[in-house]
């Protein structure tokens, strides 16, 4: 089980790093720039969480994230041509990452003594903020503000975590159900092209 | 008095959130994007301050900011057409917010043992940095770097806070005078279109 | 020696602030905007480091950085025309800054009990992240992701610091060699126009 969790975390981190490197490549960043954007995508959300809950940023305690991003860079460099064909694979890995980081963010925040509503927000930040950092670094409007259900899947999972917790379900089960719900919501949202309504601009000139 | 202070804080937070949601709407963000930008505008400055003075971010201890931003989103969704007519109201609320957060930032930093010059900077960050975070998230050049006296009103209030403190005026009076000065400077600056001179570009190609 | 180190730090800070103010000027920011961008360039990297290693941000303990940035703003305002001719001087100061902040970042992180690989990354963040913050604030793609060897010089210096440390060389010597290597790598890279290969965009439309 421990191993299984680590594989999920690795795949999620890897998918995030790959997405960062690919978008950096689209802007013709150099290798170093690609690496930094990949790393920021992978660890940005968790770092923001840890700085706010006053924990040591998680990536500073295990070197696996640094290494995983390095592998992502190499994979993009070598297998560039084939990456597009694997878009469904990235989507799945990325969704695993969102779900995994949501659960991890909720659990860590609870462990640090924060109330549940803070933990749900932290779960969402852990899962989704890395992509915002990535988009700021490549000077684009954050994708998750305009496209698809992404962060909301995390919130949905968090709310169910809370609900199950209240009715006395064990932590391990809460975590697993939360993980599955995040995956399910995101997959269904993409499959059926469900997205949030968009805000409309007022005529600000008036 | 306590209630009065809370009303001022709520209006300031509300005005900041409204400004974030409106600018997100101008970029056609979805509801979630609008909410996040609104929240970041409202809590960004105080969060930056708290992370630097090593306090728990203020919004993680009371859920009012999360709720207030939700109301702001709903107001923008429902009353979009009428918001422009209320621009003077937003201006007043926003100015109250700048003044309130300046005072709060100064007081909290002093309480955490920092010298006065740090507290003045923290007051300014608390009042003005949320707008910078907002503009980074919508991928625009921060407005306060190019328009009007805004952050300087906060600095002016902070300096007067220090001055009165030195001559022995009680903390409560210092806070009230600081608040009023920030409001006054900002209102006068806008009324008389007083702004800072702009830097001019060198011919960097030369 | 103490004085000498302080001069190096001042010149590095000054060069960073100057670069921030000049780029803000290119965007026609007002004086306040120029000051903030200059300050963020000068202290952004070290602040990010300190927030992550849970230290009080260094600039909050000594007012020299605030003052140094003020001087930089005044210099840009008065000597604008002559700045371009001094580009080689800025390059040297800036390189001193990169090297100095690399060493300072490594030493501080080690002092706070982090392993060497974290310290090397923190050295790089201390030296190079200010420029990223600057570019985000002026709404441009970070320069160091696309141009020249910059952060890599910091990494090279950090690796040598580690190597010498392992073979038992004293801390002071490690620091000096690290400083010199960073300067050397950067100067050589610019002189011989050595840069990293760039990533190439996949055809994302396919």
CSV table of C-alpha atoms in Angstrom, one decimal, chain B residues 31-188:
chain,number,residue,atom,x,y,z
B,31,UNK,CA,-16.9,31.7,-11.7
B,32,UNK,CA,-14.2,29.8,-10.0
B,33,UNK,CA,-11.5,32.0,-11.6
B,34,UNK,CA,-13.4,35.1,-10.5
B,35,UNK,CA,-13.7,33.9,-7.0
B,36,UNK,CA,-10.0,33.1,-6.7
B,37,UNK,CA,-8.9,36.5,-8.1
B,38,UNK,CA,-11.4,38.2,-5.8
B,39,UNK,CA,-10.1,36.3,-2.8
B,40,UNK,CA,-6.4,36.9,-3.8
B,41,UNK,CA,-7.1,40.6,-4.1
B,42,UNK,CA,-8.8,40.7,-0.7
B,43,UNK,CA,-6.3,38.6,1.3
B,44,UNK,CA,-3.1,38.7,-0.8
B,45,UNK,CA,-1.5,41.6,1.0
B,46,UNK,CA,-2.2,40.4,4.5
B,47,UNK,CA,-1.1,36.9,3.6
B,48,UNK,CA,2.2,38.2,2.3
B,49,UNK,CA,2.7,40.2,5.5
B,50,UNK,CA,1.8,37.2,7.7
B,51,UNK,CA,4.2,34.9,5.9
B,52,UNK,CA,7.0,37.4,6.3
B,53,UNK,CA,6.4,38.2,10.0
B,54,UNK,CA,5.9,34.5,10.6
B,55,UNK,CA,2.2,34.7,11.7
B,56,UNK,CA,-0.6,32.4,10.7
B,57,UNK,CA,-2.2,34.0,7.7
B,58,UNK,CA,-5.1,36.0,9.1
B,59,UNK,CA,-7.8,34.6,6.8
B,60,UNK,CA,-7.1,31.0,8.1
B,61,UNK,CA,-8.3,32.0,11.5
B,62,UNK,CA,-11.7,33.5,10.6
B,63,UNK,CA,-13.9,32.3,7.7
B,64,UNK,CA,-15.4,35.8,7.1
B,65,UNK,CA,-13.0,36.6,4.3
B,66,UNK,CA,-13.9,33.5,2.4
B,67,UNK,CA,-17.6,34.3,2.8
B,68,UNK,CA,-17.2,37.9,2.0
B,69,UNK,CA,-15.6,37.0,-1.3
B,70,UNK,CA,-18.4,34.6,-2.1
B,71,UNK,CA,-20.9,37.5,-1.6
B,72,UNK,CA,-18.8,39.7,-3.8
B,73,UNK,CA,-19.0,37.1,-6.6
B,74,UNK,CA,-22.7,36.8,-6.2
B,75,UNK,CA,-23.1,40.6,-6.3
B,76,UNK,CA,-21.1,40.9,-9.4
B,77,UNK,CA,-23.1,38.1,-11.1
B,78,UNK,CA,-26.5,39.5,-10.2
B,79,UNK,CA,-25.9,43.3,-10.2
B,80,UNK,CA,-23.3,43.5,-12.9
B,81,UNK,CA,-25.2,46.2,-14.8
B,82,UNK,CA,-25.5,48.5,-11.8
B,83,UNK,CA,-21.9,48.2,-10.6
B,84,UNK,CA,-20.5,50.9,-12.8
B,85,UNK,CA,-22.9,53.5,-11.5
B,86,UNK,CA,-21.6,52.7,-8.0
B,87,UNK,CA,-18.0,53.4,-8.9
B,88,UNK,CA,-17.8,56.2,-6.4
B,89,UNK,CA,-19.1,53.8,-3.7
B,90,UNK,CA,-16.4,51.3,-4.6
B,91,UNK,CA,-13.8,54.0,-4.5
B,92,UNK,CA,-14.8,55.0,-1.0
B,93,UNK,CA,-15.0,51.4,0.3
B,94,UNK,CA,-11.7,50.6,-1.4
B,95,UNK,CA,-10.1,53.6,0.3
B,96,UNK,CA,-11.5,52.6,3.6
B,97,UNK,CA,-9.9,49.2,3.0
B,98,UNK,CA,-6.5,50.7,2.1
B,99,UNK,CA,-6.6,52.7,5.3
B,100,UNK,CA,-7.9,49.9,7.5
B,101,UNK,CA,-5.4,47.4,6.2
B,102,UNK,CA,-2.6,49.9,6.6
B,103,UNK,CA,-3.4,50.4,10.3
B,104,UNK,CA,-3.9,46.7,10.9
B,105,UNK,CA,-0.6,45.9,9.1
B,106,UNK,CA,1.3,48.4,11.2
B,107,UNK,CA,-0.2,47.3,14.5
B,108,UNK,CA,0.3,43.6,13.9
B,109,UNK,CA,3.9,44.0,12.8
B,110,UNK,CA,4.7,46.1,15.9
B,111,UNK,CA,3.0,43.5,18.1
B,112,UNK,CA,5.3,40.9,16.5
B,113,UNK,CA,8.2,42.9,17.7
B,114,UNK,CA,9.4,44.5,14.4
B,115,UNK,CA,10.8,48.0,14.3
B,116,UNK,CA,8.6,50.9,13.0
B,117,UNK,CA,10.2,51.2,9.6
B,118,UNK,CA,9.3,47.5,8.9
B,119,UNK,CA,5.8,48.1,10.3
B,120,UNK,CA,5.2,51.0,7.9
B,121,UNK,CA,6.3,48.8,4.9
B,122,UNK,CA,4.1,46.0,6.2
B,123,UNK,CA,1.2,48.4,6.5
B,124,UNK,CA,1.7,49.4,2.9
B,125,UNK,CA,2.0,45.7,1.8
B,126,UNK,CA,-1.1,44.8,3.7
B,127,UNK,CA,-3.1,47.6,2.0
B,128,UNK,CA,-1.6,47.5,-1.5
B,129,UNK,CA,-0.1,44.2,-2.4
B,130,UNK,CA,-3.4,42.4,-2.9
B,131,UNK,CA,-3.9,44.6,-6.0
B,132,UNK,CA,-0.5,43.5,-7.3
B,133,UNK,CA,-1.4,39.8,-6.8
B,134,UNK,CA,-4.7,40.4,-8.6
B,135,UNK,CA,-3.0,42.0,-11.6
B,136,UNK,CA,-0.3,39.3,-11.8
B,137,UNK,CA,-3.1,36.7,-11.8
B,138,UNK,CA,-5.0,38.4,-14.7
B,139,UNK,CA,-1.7,38.9,-16.5
B,140,UNK,CA,-1.7,42.7,-16.5
B,141,UNK,CA,1.0,45.2,-15.4
B,142,UNK,CA,0.1,46.1,-11.8
B,143,UNK,CA,-2.1,49.2,-11.9
B,144,UNK,CA,-0.6,50.8,-8.8
B,145,UNK,CA,2.8,51.0,-10.5
B,146,UNK,CA,1.4,53.4,-13.1
B,147,UNK,CA,-1.7,55.1,-11.8
B,148,UNK,CA,-2.6,57.5,-9.0
B,149,UNK,CA,-1.3,57.9,-5.5
B,150,UNK,CA,-2.3,54.6,-3.7
B,151,UNK,CA,0.5,53.0,-1.8
B,152,UNK,CA,2.0,56.4,-1.0
B,153,UNK,CA,-1.2,57.3,0.9
B,154,UNK,CA,-0.5,54.2,3.0
B,155,UNK,CA,3.1,55.3,3.6
B,156,UNK,CA,2.0,58.8,4.5
B,157,UNK,CA,-0.4,57.4,7.1
B,158,UNK,CA,2.3,55.1,8.4
B,159,UNK,CA,4.8,57.9,8.8
B,160,UNK,CA,2.3,60.0,10.8
B,161,UNK,CA,1.5,56.9,12.9
B,162,UNK,CA,5.3,56.8,13.7
B,163,UNK,CA,5.5,60.5,14.4
B,164,UNK,CA,2.5,60.6,16.8
B,165,UNK,CA,3.9,57.5,18.5
B,166,UNK,CA,7.2,59.2,19.1
B,167,UNK,CA,5.6,62.2,20.7
B,168,UNK,CA,3.7,59.9,23.0
B,169,UNK,CA,0.2,59.9,21.6
B,170,UNK,CA,-1.8,56.8,22.6
B,171,UNK,CA,-2.0,53.9,20.2
B,172,UNK,CA,-5.8,54.2,19.6
B,173,UNK,CA,-5.4,57.9,18.5
B,174,UNK,CA,-2.4,57.1,16.3
B,175,UNK,CA,-4.4,54.4,14.6
B,176,UNK,CA,-7.4,56.7,14.0
B,177,UNK,CA,-5.3,59.6,12.7
B,178,UNK,CA,-3.4,57.2,10.4
B,179,UNK,CA,-6.6,55.9,9.1
B,180,UNK,CA,-8.0,59.4,8.4
B,181,UNK,CA,-4.7,60.5,6.7
B,182,UNK,CA,-4.7,57.6,4.4
B,183,UNK,CA,-8.3,58.3,3.3
B,184,UNK,CA,-7.6,62.0,3.0
B,185,UNK,CA,-4.4,61.6,0.9
B,186,UNK,CA,-6.0,59.2,-1.4
B,187,UNK,CA,-9.2,61.2,-1.8
B,188,UNK,CA,-7.3,64.5,-2.4
